[in-house]
């Protein structure tokens, strides 16, 4: 039974090659469009983060005092640092902290964006596009044209059925 189901599925895909090709083309075009939307959204998100450093972010405020204390302790170490070097180290540490925060936010936003645009909207739009394109009245007959091999197999099966029916009729006369 599994062999038969697999064979039927393969045959169904091979049966209407124009429909299969057109469906593939519509899906690919839509997928590329959705990919561009996701890329544009993520680029815009990154640009927004680059334009404004949110020093009031809760994690930035929470970790800032600890980070500043850590910078001061390091400056009291083996070598004597100038106030400029201390300030530079503090700014570098704060920027590293903020970049870490933004990286984590981006790691949260990207999967959500992909699910929204590449999965949910893709499915909705694919259904609409397939219905609109494939079922336009002038294209249905062209899309449903069967592959020549399928037509040849059907004709052969019809001839075989005819021969079997004639053989059955002859054998029933002999009985």
mmCIF file of C-alpha atoms in Angstrom:
data_model
loop_
_atom_site.group_PDB
_atom_site.id
_atom_site.type_symbol
_atom_site.label_atom_id
_atom_site.label_comp_id
_atom_site.label_asym_id
_atom_site.label_seq_id
_atom_site.Cartn_x
_atom_site.Cartn_y
_atom_site.Cartn_z
ATOM 1 C CA UNK A 1 0.000 0.000 0.000
ATOM 2 C CA UNK A 2 2.828 2.433 0.803
ATOM 3 C CA UNK A 3 4.446 1.763 -2.558
ATOM 4 C CA UNK A 4 1.152 2.520 -4.281
ATOM 5 C CA UNK A 5 0.660 5.769 -2.309
ATOM 6 C CA UNK A 6 4.211 6.878 -3.050
ATOM 7 C CA UNK A 7 3.759 6.033 -6.731
ATOM 8 C CA UNK A 8 0.458 7.942 -6.865
ATOM 9 C CA UNK A 9 2.085 10.968 -5.224
ATOM 10 C CA UNK A 10 4.959 10.893 -7.699
ATOM 11 C CA UNK A 11 2.543 10.481 -10.576
ATOM 12 C CA UNK A 12 0.386 13.366 -9.335
ATOM 13 C CA UNK A 13 3.437 15.645 -9.385
ATOM 14 C CA UNK A 14 4.497 14.439 -12.811
ATOM 15 C CA UNK A 15 1.001 14.437 -14.260
ATOM 16 C CA UNK A 16 0.660 18.216 -14.729
ATOM 17 C CA UNK A 17 4.161 19.588 -15.390
ATOM 18 C CA UNK A 18 2.967 23.066 -16.437
ATOM 19 C CA UNK A 19 0.959 23.419 -13.205
ATOM 20 C CA UNK A 20 3.922 22.202 -11.164
ATOM 21 C CA UNK A 21 6.310 24.618 -12.897
ATOM 22 C CA UNK A 22 3.916 27.568 -12.509
ATOM 23 C CA UNK A 23 3.268 26.785 -8.826
ATOM 24 C CA UNK A 24 7.000 26.570 -8.189
ATOM 25 C CA UNK A 25 7.586 29.907 -9.948
ATOM 26 C CA UNK A 26 4.850 31.679 -7.962
ATOM 27 C CA UNK A 27 6.196 30.248 -4.682
ATOM 28 C CA UNK A 28 9.768 31.229 -5.479
ATOM 29 C CA UNK A 29 8.821 34.768 -6.508
ATOM 30 C CA UNK A 30 6.815 35.270 -3.320
ATOM 31 C CA UNK A 31 9.587 33.796 -1.175
ATOM 32 C CA UNK A 32 12.127 36.188 -2.681
ATOM 33 C CA UNK A 33 9.782 39.125 -2.081
ATOM 34 C CA UNK A 34 9.273 38.128 1.564
ATOM 35 C CA UNK A 35 13.033 37.683 2.002
ATOM 36 C CA UNK A 36 13.578 41.239 0.799
ATOM 37 C CA UNK A 37 10.940 42.514 3.241
ATOM 38 C CA UNK A 38 12.675 40.740 6.133
ATOM 39 C CA UNK A 39 16.101 42.036 5.102
ATOM 40 C CA UNK A 40 14.751 45.589 4.797
ATOM 41 C CA UNK A 41 13.080 45.380 8.208
ATOM 42 C CA UNK A 42 16.241 44.096 9.905
ATOM 43 C CA UNK A 43 18.395 46.728 8.174
ATOM 44 C CA UNK A 44 15.964 49.425 9.342
ATOM 45 C CA UNK A 45 15.997 48.034 12.862
ATOM 46 C CA UNK A 46 19.800 48.132 12.956
ATOM 47 C CA UNK A 47 19.810 51.670 11.553
ATOM 48 C CA UNK A 48 17.405 52.748 14.298
ATOM 49 C CA UNK A 49 19.693 51.271 16.933
ATOM 50 C CA UNK A 50 22.705 53.005 15.409
ATOM 51 C CA UNK A 51 20.925 56.369 15.329
ATOM 52 C CA UNK A 52 20.062 56.464 18.993
ATOM 53 C CA UNK A 53 21.814 54.953 21.977
ATOM 54 C CA UNK A 54 19.185 54.410 24.631
ATOM 55 C CA UNK A 55 21.051 55.158 27.837
ATOM 56 C CA UNK A 56 17.771 54.675 29.712
ATOM 57 C CA UNK A 57 17.521 51.004 28.764
ATOM 58 C CA UNK A 58 16.786 48.994 31.931
ATOM 59 C CA UNK A 59 19.761 46.625 31.477
ATOM 60 C CA UNK A 60 22.076 49.543 30.724
ATOM 61 C CA UNK A 61 20.973 51.361 33.894
ATOM 62 C CA UNK A 62 21.158 48.170 35.960
ATOM 63 C CA UNK A 63 24.691 47.198 34.871
ATOM 64 C CA UNK A 64 26.236 50.670 34.518
ATOM 65 C CA UNK A 65 27.249 51.243 38.191
ATOM 66 C CA UNK A 66 28.816 47.784 38.413
ATOM 67 C CA UNK A 67 30.686 48.402 35.150
ATOM 68 C CA UNK A 68 31.991 51.803 36.298
ATOM 69 C CA UNK A 69 33.144 50.289 39.593
ATOM 70 C CA UNK A 70 34.922 47.536 37.656
ATOM 71 C CA UNK A 71 36.727 50.141 35.492
ATOM 72 C CA UNK A 72 37.889 52.055 38.574
ATOM 73 C CA UNK A 73 39.213 48.868 40.214
ATOM 74 C CA UNK A 74 41.173 48.000 37.067
ATOM 75 C CA UNK A 75 42.690 51.479 36.974
ATOM 76 C CA UNK A 76 44.003 50.995 40.541
ATOM 77 C CA UNK A 77 45.966 47.952 39.349
ATOM 78 C CA UNK A 78 49.621 47.673 38.382
ATOM 79 C CA UNK A 79 50.010 50.663 36.057
ATOM 80 C CA UNK A 80 48.921 54.227 36.653
ATOM 81 C CA UNK A 81 46.286 55.405 34.183
ATOM 82 C CA UNK A 82 45.592 58.972 33.244
ATOM 83 C CA UNK A 83 42.068 60.324 33.678
ATOM 84 C CA UNK A 84 41.680 60.229 29.880
ATOM 85 C CA UNK A 85 42.590 56.531 29.797
ATOM 86 C CA UNK A 86 40.138 55.822 32.609
ATOM 87 C CA UNK A 87 37.401 57.684 30.716
ATOM 88 C CA UNK A 88 38.285 55.858 27.508
ATOM 89 C CA UNK A 89 38.127 52.482 29.250
ATOM 90 C CA UNK A 90 34.812 53.417 30.853
ATOM 91 C CA UNK A 91 33.330 54.480 27.491
ATOM 92 C CA UNK A 92 34.633 51.335 25.820
ATOM 93 C CA UNK A 93 33.096 49.158 28.538
ATOM 94 C CA UNK A 94 29.766 51.003 28.316
ATOM 95 C CA UNK A 95 29.703 50.638 24.536
ATOM 96 C CA UNK A 96 30.509 46.936 24.837
ATOM 97 C CA UNK A 97 27.629 46.589 27.299
ATOM 98 C CA UNK A 98 25.246 48.436 24.984
ATOM 99 C CA UNK A 99 26.335 46.375 21.970
ATOM 100 C CA UNK A 100 25.694 43.233 24.009
ATOM 101 C CA UNK A 101 22.194 44.500 24.847
ATOM 102 C CA UNK A 102 21.460 45.333 21.190
ATOM 103 C CA UNK A 103 22.813 41.955 20.021
ATOM 104 C CA UNK A 104 20.456 40.185 22.425
ATOM 105 C CA UNK A 105 17.516 42.298 21.249
ATOM 106 C CA UNK A 106 18.404 41.528 17.631
ATOM 107 C CA UNK A 107 18.587 37.821 18.422
ATOM 108 C CA UNK A 108 15.049 38.162 19.774
ATOM 109 C CA UNK A 109 13.664 40.286 16.907
ATOM 110 C CA UNK A 110 15.048 38.328 13.928
ATOM 111 C CA UNK A 111 13.227 35.016 14.582
ATOM 112 C CA UNK A 112 9.984 36.898 15.253
ATOM 113 C CA UNK A 113 10.382 38.815 12.000
ATOM 114 C CA UNK A 114 11.108 35.638 10.052
ATOM 115 C CA UNK A 115 8.059 33.896 11.520
ATOM 116 C CA UNK A 116 5.829 36.889 10.807
ATOM 117 C CA UNK A 117 6.900 37.572 7.213
ATOM 118 C CA UNK A 118 8.470 34.354 5.958
ATOM 119 C CA UNK A 119 5.991 31.909 7.467
ATOM 120 C CA UNK A 120 2.639 33.441 8.374
ATOM 121 C CA UNK A 121 2.366 36.115 5.695
ATOM 122 C CA UNK A 122 4.003 33.842 3.118
ATOM 123 C CA UNK A 123 1.322 31.184 3.656
ATOM 124 C CA UNK A 124 -1.516 33.705 3.410
ATOM 125 C CA UNK A 125 -0.074 35.433 0.364
ATOM 126 C CA UNK A 126 0.858 32.170 -1.339
ATOM 127 C CA UNK A 127 -2.718 30.955 -1.140
ATOM 128 C CA UNK A 128 -4.010 34.254 -2.571
ATOM 129 C CA UNK A 129 -1.407 34.372 -5.345
ATOM 130 C CA UNK A 130 -1.966 30.753 -6.345
ATOM 131 C CA UNK A 131 -5.719 31.194 -6.474
ATOM 132 C CA UNK A 132 -5.459 34.438 -8.423
ATOM 133 C CA UNK A 133 -2.865 33.259 -10.916
ATOM 134 C CA UNK A 134 -3.654 29.599 -11.397
ATOM 135 C CA UNK A 135 -7.408 29.851 -11.586
ATOM 136 C CA UNK A 136 -7.713 32.676 -14.068
ATOM 137 C CA UNK A 137 -10.169 31.412 -16.701
ATOM 138 C CA UNK A 138 -7.775 31.612 -19.656
ATOM 139 C CA UNK A 139 -5.017 29.553 -18.039
ATOM 140 C CA UNK A 140 -6.809 26.593 -16.451
ATOM 141 C CA UNK A 141 -6.815 24.437 -19.572
ATOM 142 C CA UNK A 142 -3.112 25.081 -20.217
ATOM 143 C CA UNK A 143 -2.175 24.323 -16.604
ATOM 144 C CA UNK A 144 -4.196 21.111 -16.501
ATOM 145 C CA UNK A 145 -2.624 19.739 -19.673
ATOM 146 C CA UNK A 146 -1.183 16.371 -18.797
ATOM 147 C CA UNK A 147 2.311 15.214 -19.544
ATOM 148 C CA UNK A 148 2.634 13.234 -22.791
ATOM 149 C CA UNK A 149 3.887 10.148 -20.927
ATOM 150 C CA UNK A 150 0.753 10.119 -18.781
ATOM 151 C CA UNK A 151 -1.428 10.406 -21.878
ATOM 152 C CA UNK A 152 0.490 7.555 -23.570
ATOM 153 C CA UNK A 153 0.106 5.347 -20.476
ATOM 154 C CA UNK A 154 -3.634 6.058 -20.371
ATOM 155 C CA UNK A 155 -4.051 5.218 -24.059
ATOM 156 C CA UNK A 156 -2.085 2.002 -23.557
ATOM 157 C CA UNK A 157 -4.259 1.133 -20.540
ATOM 158 C CA UNK A 158 -7.437 1.800 -22.572
ATOM 159 C CA UNK A 159 -6.169 -0.458 -25.390
ATOM 160 C CA UNK A 160 -5.252 -3.141 -22.849
ATOM 161 C CA UNK A 161 -8.692 -2.850 -21.240
ATOM 162 C CA UNK A 162 -10.320 -3.216 -24.653
ATOM 163 C CA UNK A 163 -8.232 -6.296 -25.427
ATOM 164 C CA UNK A 164 -9.100 -7.820 -22.039
ATOM 165 C CA UNK A 165 -12.815 -7.139 -22.563
ATOM 166 C CA UNK A 166 -12.671 -8.810 -26.015
ATOM 167 C CA UNK A 167 -10.796 -11.774 -24.516
ATOM 168 C CA UNK A 168 -13.402 -11.998 -21.759
ATOM 169 C CA UNK A 169 -16.187 -11.942 -24.345
ATOM 170 C CA UNK A 170 -14.510 -14.726 -26.350
ATOM 171 C CA UNK A 171 -13.928 -16.882 -23.263
ATOM 172 C CA UNK A 172 -17.539 -16.432 -22.163
ATOM 173 C CA UNK A 173 -18.701 -17.655 -25.621
ATOM 174 C CA UNK A 174 -16.550 -20.798 -25.281
ATOM 175 C CA UNK A 175 -18.068 -21.736 -21.927
#
